[in-house]
Amino acid sequence: HVRWVVDWADHVWAEVWLGSGVHGSSEKGRWVHLDPCEAAVDNPLLYESWGKNQTYIVAFHDPFYSSSRNQAADSVASLTSGVAGIIPAMSGATLPSAQSSLGISEHEKDIYEPHRFPPVEDITHEYTSDEAHVIDQRRGITEEPVAEAIAEV
């Protein structure tokens, strides 16, 4: 999983999800900061060291990457379940499972199924050591209207 991150002031970078099972790790996973412009890896407070006061940092997820293959498998399974009994009776054949016909391995299912991310996420707090009330003061509004606006996406 990869997401595009925008500091609404003036900068963009990426993050990659390092999930459970990576190199035998038992942790649940986390987003790792990657900024090719600054040759920075896993340094989310880099921008704070520039003297920036982060106001809005938003992550954009690819909703199709994290869930479309699973949704497609669910849709195919739903569509074929009605005819699954008819086709074998007519031809003696069996239908492959939706996941196998889409090329989704059990390993992929185990990795991606629990990690469905929202399409847009406010991650300002991950890129500053400032407390939430300081971020709210800079924004001029509380966190609730921001969360509501993002939820509408």
XYZ file of C-alpha atoms in Angstrom:
153
model
C 0.000 0.000 0.000
C 1.173 3.488 -0.862
C -0.396 6.843 -0.159
C 0.266 10.358 -1.447
C 0.703 12.963 1.292
C 0.141 16.687 0.811
C 1.219 19.439 3.172
C -1.335 22.003 2.043
C 1.263 24.754 2.479
C 3.807 23.664 -0.107
C 5.114 20.098 -0.169
C 4.216 16.534 -1.180
C 5.727 13.130 -0.423
C 4.700 9.495 -0.189
C 4.263 6.901 2.495
C 4.414 3.134 2.220
C 2.607 0.710 4.512
C 4.860 -1.828 6.150
C 2.347 -4.291 7.485
C 2.381 -7.329 9.649
C 4.466 -10.229 8.520
C 7.085 -8.017 6.859
C 10.414 -9.714 7.464
C 8.816 -11.874 10.148
C 7.714 -8.871 12.211
C 4.925 -9.403 14.710
C 3.840 -5.740 14.815
C 0.605 -4.728 13.101
C 2.242 -2.342 10.654
C 2.708 1.373 10.115
C 3.077 4.050 7.464
C 6.681 4.961 6.653
C 7.525 8.455 5.363
C 9.375 8.623 1.995
C 10.426 11.965 0.510
C 12.484 11.553 -2.675
C 13.003 15.329 -2.992
C 14.803 15.409 0.345
C 16.277 11.874 0.186
C 14.458 11.220 3.464
C 13.151 7.908 4.743
C 11.180 7.493 7.972
C 11.802 11.072 9.105
C 8.317 12.563 9.591
C 9.518 15.483 11.742
C 11.858 16.675 8.960
C 9.523 19.522 7.975
C 9.185 20.722 11.539
C 12.983 21.166 11.576
C 12.526 23.633 8.684
C 10.585 25.865 11.068
C 7.248 25.051 9.420
C 4.023 25.128 11.372
C 1.956 22.353 9.844
C -1.706 23.170 9.521
C -3.158 20.609 7.110
C -1.368 17.437 6.095
C -3.650 15.101 4.213
C -3.049 11.556 2.964
C -4.775 10.315 -0.176
C -5.145 6.549 -0.435
C -5.863 4.657 -3.616
C -9.219 3.112 -2.702
C -9.006 0.717 -5.634
C -5.655 -0.717 -4.600
C -6.600 -1.557 -1.047
C -10.052 -2.948 -1.638
C -10.991 -3.392 -5.294
C -9.518 -6.864 -5.714
C -11.342 -8.043 -2.615
C -14.543 -6.275 -3.709
C -14.192 -7.801 -7.163
C -13.781 -11.228 -5.626
C -16.883 -10.634 -3.495
C -18.855 -9.478 -6.554
C -17.775 -12.433 -8.686
C -18.592 -14.808 -5.843
C -22.039 -13.244 -5.500
C -22.740 -13.394 -9.229
C -21.530 -16.956 -9.639
C -23.190 -18.352 -6.531
C -26.574 -18.319 -8.262
C -25.321 -20.184 -11.289
C -22.823 -22.359 -9.456
C -25.357 -25.136 -9.099
C -26.618 -24.841 -12.674
C -23.310 -24.995 -14.565
C -22.039 -28.201 -12.927
C -25.402 -29.845 -13.505
C -25.333 -28.869 -17.176
C -21.704 -29.602 -17.963
C -20.277 -31.587 -15.106
C -17.746 -28.749 -14.639
C -16.952 -26.875 -11.493
C -16.431 -23.157 -11.190
C -13.155 -21.838 -9.772
C -13.455 -19.693 -6.697
C -13.741 -15.965 -7.286
C -10.420 -15.359 -5.576
C -8.536 -17.923 -7.624
C -10.053 -16.670 -10.886
C -8.884 -13.150 -10.044
C -5.440 -14.345 -9.046
C -5.792 -13.460 -5.358
C -3.657 -15.800 -3.309
C -4.471 -16.715 0.276
C -1.259 -14.888 1.289
C -2.458 -11.666 -0.414
C -5.873 -12.017 1.173
C -4.287 -12.366 4.638
C -2.115 -9.272 4.089
C -4.572 -6.882 2.438
C -7.962 -7.850 3.878
C -7.457 -6.249 7.309
C -5.970 -3.035 5.842
C -8.752 -1.092 4.188
C -7.933 2.584 4.440
C -10.170 5.629 4.006
C -9.682 7.504 0.711
C -8.640 10.710 2.527
C -7.151 11.050 5.993
C -5.977 14.014 8.094
C -2.511 12.997 9.354
C -1.232 16.382 10.526
C -0.580 15.036 14.023
C 1.899 12.490 12.580
C 4.125 15.221 11.145
C 4.407 17.578 14.081
C 5.214 17.279 17.743
C 2.640 20.001 18.453
C -0.383 19.061 20.514
C -3.844 18.932 18.949
C -4.977 22.236 20.480
C -1.959 24.017 18.903
C -2.842 22.605 15.473
C -6.473 23.664 16.016
C -5.332 27.212 16.875
C -3.298 27.446 13.662
C -6.259 26.187 11.659
C -8.679 28.544 13.329
C -11.201 25.702 13.711
C -11.500 22.580 15.824
C -10.814 19.060 14.610
C -14.514 18.110 14.317
C -15.363 20.167 11.183
C -12.186 18.885 9.503
C -13.132 15.287 10.312
C -16.681 15.892 9.025
C -15.410 17.374 5.738
C -13.048 14.449 5.203
C -15.820 11.961 6.006
C -17.892 13.458 3.188
C -15.262 12.412 0.641
